[in-house]
PDB file of C-alpha atoms and ligand atoms in Angstrom:
ATOM      1  CA  MET B  21     100.122 173.664   1.134  1.00 49.00           C
ATOM      2  CA  ALA B  22      96.441 173.940   0.117  1.00 50.00           C
ATOM      3  CA  PRO B  23      95.263 177.537   0.305  1.00 52.00           C
ATOM      4  CA  LEU B  24      92.859 178.396   3.197  1.00 51.00           C
ATOM      5  CA  LYS B  25      89.385 178.481   2.281  1.00 54.00           C
ATOM      6  CA  ALA B  26      88.277 182.339   2.602  1.00 54.00           C
ATOM      7  CA  ASP B  27      85.640 181.098   5.250  1.00 57.00           C
ATOM      8  CA  TYR B  28      88.363 179.265   7.070  1.00 50.00           C
ATOM      9  CA  THR B  29      88.787 180.203  11.024  1.00 51.00           C
ATOM     10  CA  PRO B  30      91.688 178.891  12.652  1.00 46.00           C
ATOM     11  CA  PRO B  31      90.869 177.307  16.085  1.00 48.00           C
ATOM     12  CA  SER B  32      91.878 179.660  18.835  1.00 51.00           C
ATOM     13  CA  PRO B  33      94.617 178.781  20.426  1.00 45.00           C
ATOM     14  CA  ALA B  34      92.727 179.203  23.983  1.00 58.00           C
ATOM     15  CA  SER B  35      89.703 176.960  22.700  1.00 76.00           C
ATOM     16  CA  GLY B  36      89.871 173.939  25.039  1.00 94.00           C
ATOM     17  CA  ARG B  37      87.968 170.789  24.446  1.00 97.00           C
ATOM     18  CA  VAL B  38      85.954 168.368  26.631  1.00 98.00           C
ATOM     19  CA  TYR B  39      86.642 164.559  26.207  1.00 98.00           C
ATOM     20  CA  LEU B  40      83.550 162.525  27.907  1.00 98.00           C
ATOM     21  CA  VAL B  41      85.143 159.185  28.753  1.00 98.00           C
ATOM     22  CA  GLY B  42      83.651 156.088  29.796  1.00 98.00           C
ATOM     23  CA  ALA B  43      85.787 154.480  32.912  1.00 98.00           C
ATOM     24  CA  GLY B  44      84.081 151.307  32.587  1.00 98.00           C
ATOM     25  CA  PRO B  45      83.118 149.308  35.754  1.00 98.00           C
ATOM     26  CA  GLY B  46      85.884 149.589  37.933  1.00 97.00           C
ATOM     27  CA  ASP B  47      88.753 146.833  36.666  1.00 98.00           C
ATOM     28  CA  PRO B  48      91.152 149.631  34.987  1.00 98.00           C
ATOM     29  CA  GLU B  49      91.947 146.772  32.536  1.00 98.00           C
ATOM     30  CA  LEU B  50      88.828 147.622  30.965  1.00 98.00           C
ATOM     31  CA  LEU B  51      89.509 151.081  29.820  1.00 98.00           C
ATOM     32  CA  THR B  52      89.754 151.777  26.171  1.00 98.00           C
ATOM     33  CA  LEU B  53      93.151 152.824  24.831  1.00 98.00           C
ATOM     34  CA  ARG B  54      91.913 156.191  23.770  1.00 98.00           C
ATOM     35  CA  ALA B  55      90.681 156.457  27.810  1.00 98.00           C
ATOM     36  CA  VAL B  56      94.311 155.824  29.219  1.00 98.00           C
ATOM     37  CA  ARG B  57      95.500 158.076  26.427  1.00 98.00           C
ATOM     38  CA  LEU B  58      93.410 160.841  27.025  1.00 98.00           C
ATOM     39  CA  LEU B  59      93.963 160.474  30.965  1.00 98.00           C
ATOM     40  CA  GLU B  60      97.541 160.820  30.526  1.00 97.00           C
ATOM     41  CA  GLN B  61      97.184 164.120  28.744  1.00 97.00           C
ATOM     42  CA  ALA B  62      94.646 165.501  30.354  1.00 98.00           C
ATOM     43  CA  GLN B  63      95.072 169.139  32.288  1.00 98.00           C
ATOM     44  CA  VAL B  64      91.675 168.667  34.169  1.00 98.00           C
ATOM     45  CA  VAL B  65      89.749 165.423  35.100  1.00 98.00           C
ATOM     46  CA  VAL B  66      86.220 165.960  36.485  1.00 97.00           C
ATOM     47  CA  TYR B  67      85.028 162.689  37.775  1.00 97.00           C
ATOM     48  CA  ASP B  68      82.437 160.979  39.468  1.00 94.00           C
ATOM     49  CA  HIS B  69      82.091 158.745  42.506  1.00 93.00           C
ATOM     50  CA  LEU B  70      82.034 155.792  40.561  1.00 94.00           C
ATOM     51  CA  VAL B  71      85.204 155.997  38.907  1.00 96.00           C
ATOM     52  CA  SER B  72      87.237 153.488  40.853  1.00 94.00           C
ATOM     53  CA  SER B  73      90.701 154.659  42.409  1.00 95.00           C
ATOM     54  CA  ALA B  74      92.747 152.239  40.525  1.00 96.00           C
ATOM     55  CA  VAL B  75      91.010 154.045  37.466  1.00 97.00           C
ATOM     56  CA  LEU B  76      92.349 157.249  38.865  1.00 97.00           C
ATOM     57  CA  GLU B  77      96.002 155.976  38.841  1.00 97.00           C
ATOM     58  CA  PHE B  78      95.818 156.257  34.940  1.00 97.00           C
ATOM     59  CA  VAL B  79      95.421 160.339  35.356  1.00 98.00           C
ATOM     60  CA  SER B  80      98.641 162.615  34.725  1.00 96.00           C
ATOM     61  CA  PRO B  81     100.224 163.535  38.121  1.00 96.00           C
ATOM     62  CA  THR B  82     100.384 167.088  37.054  1.00 96.00           C
ATOM     63  CA  ALA B  83      96.881 166.990  36.125  1.00 98.00           C
ATOM     64  CA  GLN B  84      94.180 168.913  38.717  1.00 98.00           C
ATOM     65  CA  ARG B  85      91.547 166.370  39.646  1.00 97.00           C
ATOM     66  CA  ILE B  86      87.949 167.596  40.505  1.00 96.00           C
ATOM     67  CA  PHE B  87      85.595 165.243  42.239  1.00 95.00           C
ATOM     68  CA  ALA B  88      82.101 166.146  40.657  1.00 93.00           C
ATOM     69  CA  GLY B  89      80.386 163.530  43.392  1.00 82.00           C
ATOM     70  CA  LYS B  90      77.120 162.337  42.920  1.00 62.00           C
ATOM     71  CA  ARG B  91      76.285 159.763  45.118  1.00 60.00           C
ATOM     72  CA  ARG B  92      72.619 158.990  45.549  1.00 54.00           C
ATOM     73  CA  ASN B  93      70.901 161.980  47.796  1.00 55.00           C
ATOM     74  CA  GLU B  94      74.251 163.752  48.473  1.00 58.00           C
ATOM     75  CA  HIS B  95      75.227 165.472  45.205  1.00 59.00           C
ATOM     76  CA  THR B  96      78.666 167.106  45.760  1.00 74.00           C
ATOM     77  CA  LEU B  97      77.788 169.543  42.585  1.00 85.00           C
ATOM     78  CA  ARG B  98      74.798 170.024  40.839  1.00 88.00           C
ATOM     79  CA  GLN B  99      74.212 168.667  37.549  1.00 89.00           C
ATOM     80  CA  GLU B 100      74.190 172.530  36.627  1.00 92.00           C
ATOM     81  CA  GLN B 101      77.357 173.354  38.408  1.00 93.00           C
ATOM     82  CA  ILE B 102      79.238 170.568  36.592  1.00 94.00           C
ATOM     83  CA  ASN B 103      78.143 171.742  33.229  1.00 95.00           C
ATOM     84  CA  ALA B 104      79.236 175.307  34.085  1.00 95.00           C
ATOM     85  CA  LEU B 105      82.463 173.779  35.365  1.00 96.00           C
ATOM     86  CA  LEU B 106      83.085 171.983  32.107  1.00 97.00           C
ATOM     87  CA  VAL B 107      82.350 175.017  30.133  1.00 96.00           C
ATOM     88  CA  SER B 108      84.359 177.386  32.161  1.00 96.00           C
ATOM     89  CA  LEU B 109      87.522 174.957  32.108  1.00 97.00           C
ATOM     90  CA  ALA B 110      86.973 174.579  28.292  1.00 97.00           C
ATOM     91  CA  ARG B 111      86.836 178.165  27.905  1.00 96.00           C
ATOM     92  CA  GLN B 112      90.446 178.677  29.893  1.00 96.00           C
ATOM     93  CA  GLY B 113      91.742 176.526  27.048  1.00 97.00           C
ATOM     94  CA  LYS B 114      92.156 173.188  28.849  1.00 97.00           C
ATOM     95  CA  LEU B 115      92.232 169.752  27.751  1.00 97.00           C
ATOM     96  CA  VAL B 116      89.341 168.169  29.852  1.00 98.00           C
ATOM     97  CA  VAL B 117      88.609 165.014  30.662  1.00 98.00           C
ATOM     98  CA  ARG B 118      84.920 164.192  32.068  1.00 98.00           C
ATOM     99  CA  LEU B 119      85.358 160.826  33.332  1.00 98.00           C
ATOM    100  CA  LYS B 120      82.118 158.796  34.360  1.00 97.00           C
ATOM    101  CA  GLY B 121      82.046 155.201  35.633  1.00 97.00           C
ATOM    102  CA  GLY B 122      80.945 152.668  32.926  1.00 98.00           C
ATOM    103  CA  ASP B 123      79.547 154.310  29.467  1.00 98.00           C
ATOM    104  CA  PRO B 124      78.855 157.859  29.591  1.00 97.00           C
ATOM    105  CA  PHE B 125      75.547 157.268  27.517  1.00 97.00           C
ATOM    106  CA  ILE B 126      74.164 154.596  29.683  1.00 97.00           C
ATOM    107  CA  PHE B 127      72.197 156.301  32.685  1.00 95.00           C
ATOM    108  CA  GLY B 128      74.960 158.411  33.156  1.00 90.00           C
ATOM    109  CA  ARG B 129      73.666 161.927  31.843  1.00 90.00           C
ATOM    110  CA  GLY B 130      76.371 162.412  29.500  1.00 94.00           C
ATOM    111  CA  GLY B 131      73.755 163.378  26.743  1.00 94.00           C
ATOM    112  CA  GLU B 132      73.054 166.214  29.013  1.00 93.00           C
ATOM    113  CA  GLU B 133      76.403 167.315  29.731  1.00 95.00           C
ATOM    114  CA  LEU B 134      77.171 167.615  25.892  1.00 97.00           C
ATOM    115  CA  GLN B 135      73.870 169.312  25.154  1.00 96.00           C
ATOM    116  CA  ALA B 136      75.264 172.191  27.750  1.00 96.00           C
ATOM    117  CA  LEU B 137      78.934 172.373  26.014  1.00 97.00           C
ATOM    118  CA  ALA B 138      76.984 172.208  22.594  1.00 97.00           C
ATOM    119  CA  ALA B 139      75.137 175.337  23.481  1.00 96.00           C
ATOM    120  CA  GLN B 140      78.326 177.246  24.469  1.00 95.00           C
ATOM    121  CA  GLY B 141      79.846 176.310  21.028  1.00 96.00           C
ATOM    122  CA  ILE B 142      82.474 174.261  23.365  1.00 97.00           C
ATOM    123  CA  ALA B 143      84.102 170.973  20.980  1.00 97.00           C
ATOM    124  CA  PHE B 144      84.022 167.826  22.880  1.00 98.00           C
ATOM    125  CA  GLU B 145      84.285 164.147  22.027  1.00 98.00           C
ATOM    126  CA  VAL B 146      82.935 161.044  23.215  1.00 98.00           C
ATOM    127  CA  VAL B 147      84.810 157.550  24.509  1.00 98.00           C
ATOM    128  CA  PRO B 148      82.870 154.871  25.177  1.00 98.00           C
ATOM    129  CA  GLY B 149      82.851 152.963  28.282  1.00 98.00           C
ATOM    130  CA  VAL B 150      82.167 149.507  28.944  1.00 98.00           C
ATOM    131  CA  THR B 151      78.796 149.517  30.802  1.00 98.00           C
ATOM    132  CA  ALA B 152      78.114 148.099  34.029  1.00 98.00           C
ATOM    133  CA  ALA B 153      75.550 145.738  32.390  1.00 98.00           C
ATOM    134  CA  SER B 154      78.103 144.246  29.820  1.00 98.00           C
ATOM    135  CA  GLY B 155      81.181 144.447  32.435  1.00 98.00           C
ATOM    136  CA  VAL B 156      79.445 143.276  35.287  1.00 98.00           C
ATOM    137  CA  ALA B 157      77.699 140.362  34.007  1.00 98.00           C
ATOM    138  CA  SER B 158      80.928 139.349  32.406  1.00 98.00           C
ATOM    139  CA  TYR B 159      82.838 139.591  35.984  1.00 98.00           C
ATOM    140  CA  ALA B 160      79.616 137.690  37.746  1.00 98.00           C
ATOM    141  CA  ALA B 161      79.947 134.493  35.151  1.00 98.00           C
ATOM    142  CA  ILE B 162      76.237 135.431  33.953  1.00 98.00           C
ATOM    143  CA  PRO B 163      75.882 135.871  29.811  1.00 98.00           C
ATOM    144  CA  LEU B 164      72.977 138.476  29.312  1.00 98.00           C
ATOM    145  CA  THR B 165      72.023 136.342  26.644  1.00 98.00           C
ATOM    146  CA  HIS B 166      71.812 132.844  25.751  1.00 98.00           C
ATOM    147  CA  ARG B 167      70.245 130.401  22.859  1.00 97.00           C
ATOM    148  CA  ASP B 168      68.590 128.187  25.353  1.00 96.00           C
ATOM    149  CA  TYR B 169      67.377 131.004  27.941  1.00 97.00           C
ATOM    150  CA  ALA B 170      67.150 134.794  26.339  1.00 98.00           C
ATOM    151  CA  GLN B 171      66.986 136.156  23.173  1.00 97.00           C
ATOM    152  CA  SER B 172      66.606 140.052  24.539  1.00 98.00           C
ATOM    153  CA  CYS B 173      67.932 141.855  26.896  1.00 98.00           C
ATOM    154  CA  ILE B 174      66.700 145.100  28.344  1.00 98.00           C
ATOM    155  CA  PHE B 175      68.494 147.949  30.599  1.00 98.00           C
ATOM    156  CA  VAL B 176      66.178 149.891  32.910  1.00 96.00           C
ATOM    157  CA  THR B 177      66.948 152.165  36.005  1.00 94.00           C
ATOM    158  CA  GLY B 178      65.406 151.101  38.826  1.00 91.00           C
ATOM    159  CA  HIS B 179      65.862 154.419  40.984  1.00 82.00           C
ATOM    160  CA  LEU B 180      62.541 154.973  42.619  1.00 70.00           C
ATOM    161  CA  LYS B 181      61.113 158.318  43.105  1.00 68.00           C
ATOM    162  CA  ASP B 182      58.905 158.707  45.950  1.00 69.00           C
ATOM    163  CA  GLY B 183      59.263 154.885  46.939  1.00 65.00           C
ATOM    164  CA  THR B 184      57.694 153.715  43.292  1.00 71.00           C
ATOM    165  CA  ALA B 185      59.876 152.621  40.473  1.00 71.00           C
ATOM    166  CA  ASP B 186      57.640 154.266  37.359  1.00 80.00           C
ATOM    167  CA  LEU B 187      58.607 151.030  35.115  1.00 91.00           C
ATOM    168  CA  ASP B 188      56.956 149.761  32.411  1.00 94.00           C
ATOM    169  CA  TRP B 189      56.216 146.262  34.446  1.00 96.00           C
ATOM    170  CA  PRO B 190      54.383 144.162  31.882  1.00 97.00           C
ATOM    171  CA  SER B 191      57.551 144.832  29.348  1.00 97.00           C
ATOM    172  CA  LEU B 192      59.811 143.109  31.850  1.00 97.00           C
ATOM    173  CA  VAL B 193      58.155 140.448  32.497  1.00 98.00           C
ATOM    174  CA  ARG B 194      58.497 138.880  28.815  1.00 97.00           C
ATOM    175  CA  ARG B 195      59.437 135.481  28.600  1.00 95.00           C
ATOM    176  CA  HIS B 196      63.135 134.622  27.241  1.00 97.00           C
ATOM    177  CA  GLN B 197      64.325 138.443  28.016  1.00 98.00           C
ATOM    178  CA  THR B 198      67.172 139.294  30.566  1.00 98.00           C
ATOM    179  CA  VAL B 199      66.145 142.526  32.694  1.00 98.00           C
ATOM    180  CA  VAL B 200      69.167 144.367  33.874  1.00 98.00           C
ATOM    181  CA  ILE B 201      68.695 147.137  36.621  1.00 97.00           C
ATOM    182  CA  TYR B 202      70.547 149.980  37.308  1.00 97.00           C
ATOM    183  CA  MET B 203      70.370 151.957  40.767  1.00 94.00           C
ATOM    184  CA  GLY B 204      67.874 149.534  41.989  1.00 87.00           C
ATOM    185  CA  LEU B 205      69.220 148.336  45.064  1.00 92.00           C
ATOM    186  CA  GLY B 206      67.047 150.550  47.658  1.00 91.00           C
ATOM    187  CA  GLY B 207      64.150 149.326  45.723  1.00 92.00           C
ATOM    188  CA  LEU B 208      64.742 145.448  45.575  1.00 95.00           C
ATOM    189  CA  PRO B 209      61.886 144.424  47.183  1.00 95.00           C
ATOM    190  CA  GLU B 210      59.344 146.418  45.545  1.00 94.00           C
ATOM    191  CA  ILE B 211      60.833 145.732  41.947  1.00 95.00           C
ATOM    192  CA  CYS B 212      60.663 142.036  42.911  1.00 97.00           C
ATOM    193  CA  ARG B 213      56.934 142.449  44.127  1.00 96.00           C
ATOM    194  CA  GLN B 214      55.853 144.236  41.325  1.00 95.00           C
ATOM    195  CA  LEU B 215      57.106 141.887  38.665  1.00 97.00           C
ATOM    196  CA  MET B 216      55.718 138.909  40.287  1.00 98.00           C
ATOM    197  CA  ALA B 217      52.101 140.858  40.527  1.00 97.00           C
ATOM    198  CA  HIS B 218      52.493 141.142  36.644  1.00 97.00           C
ATOM    199  CA  GLY B 219      52.740 137.713  35.790  1.00 98.00           C
ATOM    200  CA  ALA B 220      56.594 136.818  36.600  1.00 98.00           C
ATOM    201  CA  ALA B 221      57.101 133.651  38.384  1.00 98.00           C
ATOM    202  CA  PRO B 222      58.149 133.832  42.020  1.00 98.00           C
ATOM    203  CA  GLY B 223      60.907 131.285  41.367  1.00 98.00           C
ATOM    204  CA  LEU B 224      62.499 133.032  38.543  1.00 98.00           C
ATOM    205  CA  PRO B 225      66.340 133.457  39.131  1.00 98.00           C
ATOM    206  CA  ILE B 226      67.899 136.663  39.942  1.00 98.00           C
ATOM    207  CA  ALA B 227      71.414 137.852  41.158  1.00 98.00           C
ATOM    208  CA  VAL B 228      72.351 141.189  42.497  1.00 98.00           C
ATOM    209  CA  VAL B 229      75.976 142.055  42.235  1.00 98.00           C
ATOM    210  CA  GLN B 230      77.855 144.623  44.244  1.00 98.00           C
ATOM    211  CA  ASP B 231      81.448 145.888  43.151  1.00 97.00           C
ATOM    212  CA  GLY B 232      81.296 144.278  39.916  1.00 98.00           C
ATOM    213  CA  SER B 233      84.806 143.450  38.266  1.00 98.00           C
ATOM    214  CA  ILE B 234      86.453 144.680  41.465  1.00 97.00           C
ATOM    215  CA  ALA B 235      88.463 142.750  44.267  1.00 96.00           C
ATOM    216  CA  SER B 236      85.093 143.813  46.482  1.00 96.00           C
ATOM    217  CA  GLN B 237      83.028 142.073  43.944  1.00 97.00           C
ATOM    218  CA  LYS B 238      80.083 139.864  45.594  1.00 97.00           C
ATOM    219  CA  VAL B 239      77.588 138.183  43.740  1.00 98.00           C
ATOM    220  CA  VAL B 240      74.555 137.352  45.446  1.00 98.00           C
ATOM    221  CA  THR B 241      71.895 135.093  43.729  1.00 98.00           C
ATOM    222  CA  GLY B 242      68.286 133.791  44.795  1.00 98.00           C
ATOM    223  CA  THR B 243      64.796 134.188  43.259  1.00 98.00           C
ATOM    224  CA  LEU B 244      62.425 137.170  43.088  1.00 98.00           C
ATOM    225  CA  ILE B 245      60.634 135.660  45.919  1.00 98.00           C
ATOM    226  CA  ASP B 246      63.416 135.114  48.420  1.00 98.00           C
ATOM    227  CA  MET B 247      66.058 137.559  47.177  1.00 97.00           C
ATOM    228  CA  PRO B 248      65.115 140.772  49.231  1.00 96.00           C
ATOM    229  CA  GLN B 249      65.849 139.014  52.338  1.00 97.00           C
ATOM    230  CA  ARG B 250      69.457 137.555  50.895  1.00 97.00           C
ATOM    231  CA  VAL B 251      70.419 140.771  49.829  1.00 97.00           C
ATOM    232  CA  ALA B 252      69.709 142.253  53.357  1.00 95.00           C
ATOM    233  CA  GLN B 253      71.239 139.538  54.820  1.00 97.00           C
ATOM    234  CA  ALA B 254      74.269 139.693  52.578  1.00 97.00           C
ATOM    235  CA  GLY B 255      74.168 143.591  53.381  1.00 95.00           C
ATOM    236  CA  LEU B 256      75.215 144.779  50.116  1.00 95.00           C
ATOM    237  CA  LYS B 257      75.947 148.227  49.382  1.00 93.00           C
ATOM    238  CA  SER B 258      75.697 150.365  46.551  1.00 93.00           C
ATOM    239  CA  PRO B 259      76.761 150.381  43.719  1.00 96.00           C
ATOM    240  CA  CYS B 260      75.048 147.160  42.542  1.00 97.00           C
ATOM    241  CA  LEU B 261      73.579 145.742  39.466  1.00 98.00           C
ATOM    242  CA  THR B 262      70.830 143.334  39.544  1.00 98.00           C
ATOM    243  CA  ILE B 263      70.063 140.931  36.631  1.00 98.00           C
ATOM    244  CA  ILE B 264      66.809 139.010  36.511  1.00 98.00           C
ATOM    245  CA  GLY B 265      66.534 136.047  34.127  1.00 98.00           C
ATOM    246  CA  ASP B 266      67.185 132.140  33.504  1.00 98.00           C
ATOM    247  CA  VAL B 267      70.502 133.205  32.332  1.00 98.00           C
ATOM    248  CA  VAL B 268      71.437 133.926  36.243  1.00 98.00           C
ATOM    249  CA  ARG B 269      71.101 129.834  36.124  1.00 98.00           C
ATOM    250  CA  LEU B 270      74.720 129.721  34.581  1.00 98.00           C
ATOM    251  CA  HIS B 271      76.456 131.852  37.056  1.00 98.00           C
ATOM    252  CA  ASP B 272      77.498 128.957  39.297  1.00 97.00           C
ATOM    253  CA  GLU B 273      78.861 126.564  36.426  1.00 97.00           C
ATOM    254  CA  LEU B 274      80.678 129.317  34.749  1.00 98.00           C
ATOM    255  CA  ALA B 275      82.242 131.822  37.545  1.00 97.00           C
ATOM    256  CA  TRP B 276      85.568 132.462  36.683  1.00 97.00           C
ATOM    257  CA  PHE B 277      86.382 135.677  38.566  1.00 97.00           C
ATOM    258  CA  LYS B 278      87.620 135.139  41.851  1.00 93.00           C
ATOM    259  CA  PRO B 279      87.755 138.670  43.842  1.00 90.00           C
ATOM    260  CA  GLN B 280      89.809 137.201  46.729  1.00 76.00           C
ATOM    261  CA  ALA B 281      92.559 136.330  44.188  1.00 69.00           C
ATOM    262  CA  ALA B 282      92.545 139.521  42.721  1.00 65.00           C
ATOM    263  CA  LEU B 283      92.712 141.378  45.962  1.00 61.00           C
ATOM    264  CA  LYS B 284      96.151 138.938  46.171  1.00 58.00           C
ATOM    265  CA  GLU B 285      97.441 140.081  43.175  1.00 54.00           C
ATOM    266  CA  ILE B 286      97.425 143.730  44.139  1.00 47.00           C
TER     267      ILE B 286
HETATM  268  N1  SAH X 329      77.524 154.976  33.129  1.00 91.13           N
HETATM  269  C1  SAH X 329      77.383 153.883  33.954  1.00 91.13           C
HETATM  270  C2  SAH X 329      76.101 153.880  35.212  1.00 91.13           C
HETATM  271  C3  SAH X 329      75.693 154.876  35.675  1.00 91.13           C
HETATM  272  S1  SAH X 329      74.245 154.559  36.872  1.00 91.13           S
HETATM  273  C4  SAH X 329      77.449 152.914  32.980  1.00 91.13           C
HETATM  274  O1  SAH X 329      77.254 152.711  31.936  1.00 91.13           O
HETATM  275  O2  SAH X 329      77.860 151.545  33.957  1.00 91.13           O
HETATM  276  C5  SAH X 329      75.133 153.904  38.410  1.00 91.13           C
HETATM  277  C6  SAH X 329      74.760 152.483  38.392  1.00 91.13           C
HETATM  278  O3  SAH X 329      75.488 151.449  37.426  1.00 91.13           O
HETATM  279  C7  SAH X 329      74.732 151.786  39.946  1.00 91.13           C
HETATM  280  O4  SAH X 329      73.863 152.241  40.848  1.00 91.13           O
HETATM  281  C8  SAH X 329      74.978 150.093  39.791  1.00 91.13           C
HETATM  282  O5  SAH X 329      73.622 149.732  39.329  1.00 91.13           O
HETATM  283  C9  SAH X 329      75.735 150.106  38.264  1.00 91.13           C
HETATM  284  N2  SAH X 329      76.976 149.974  38.408  1.00 91.13           N
HETATM  285  C10 SAH X 329      78.119 150.651  37.799  1.00 91.13           C
HETATM  286  N3  SAH X 329      79.241 150.387  38.411  1.00 91.13           N
HETATM  287  C11 SAH X 329      78.716 148.946  39.246  1.00 91.13           C
HETATM  288  C12 SAH X 329      79.720 147.883  39.395  1.00 91.13           C
HETATM  289  N4  SAH X 329      81.084 148.023  39.369  1.00 91.13           N
HETATM  290  N5  SAH X 329      79.357 146.996  39.957  1.00 91.13           N
HETATM  291  C13 SAH X 329      77.867 147.134  39.934  1.00 91.13           C
HETATM  292  N6  SAH X 329      76.916 148.126  39.623  1.00 91.13           N
HETATM  293  C14 SAH X 329      77.474 148.815  38.979  1.00 91.13           C
END
């Protein structure tokens, strides 16, 4: 065996590790192999409300589960409390999985949590997940790019601060571009209004997808001008992903996921 280097410090048996794991959009089949293995090995799983119950079934029955919440306007644990919790669990020597919906690095505050761990010298790893833009668009049969319709795709958050979305509107009305809006349901009327005010055609296709990839998935399509009304009529509830652009036209032709059939399979 090679001799240990003089400055080598063996890892302390008491030092835990935090795995920041993406849970995907809901369908557990979209979990990575690494995510499943870690859920089976975890001693503690700290999860957000977006993580589906079907995904949680992969958590080891002996693992402690901690719900960290984070529904809009209803933060069960504040971000600083979550950060402190992760540090304290790791310091107890635990194998911790911090499980987040979709991908932890896309509108998931994963970076902030890792900064807190890094500042405290806690070891961590990141396991990417299928982000909503990709997973939800796939199950809604809306290709985000297509040679005939869109050569670029932009992801933005529609989370409103004081009733106005602070978005770079001119960058969202470019031609041949698909816009994916996370967290934009409440602000949808304002988003449609602003896009049209910045030059988007009132007839530009738009889709709002509720609960993408699981049995309760609903897809509502329309145009910028009529979408707020359609969404209100359909009674859609969070989480919803909004996709704007000509690619939405492909939904009717390509729709393959039959949520009701998925329900019967369960
Ligand atoms: N980190 C996550 C996003 C967190 S922000 C990811 O990479 O997917 C939360 C927003 O994601 C929701 O408000 C919604 O816009 C979107 N979202 C996540 N899962 C979704 C789902 N199954 N169906 C529709 N939208 C979803």
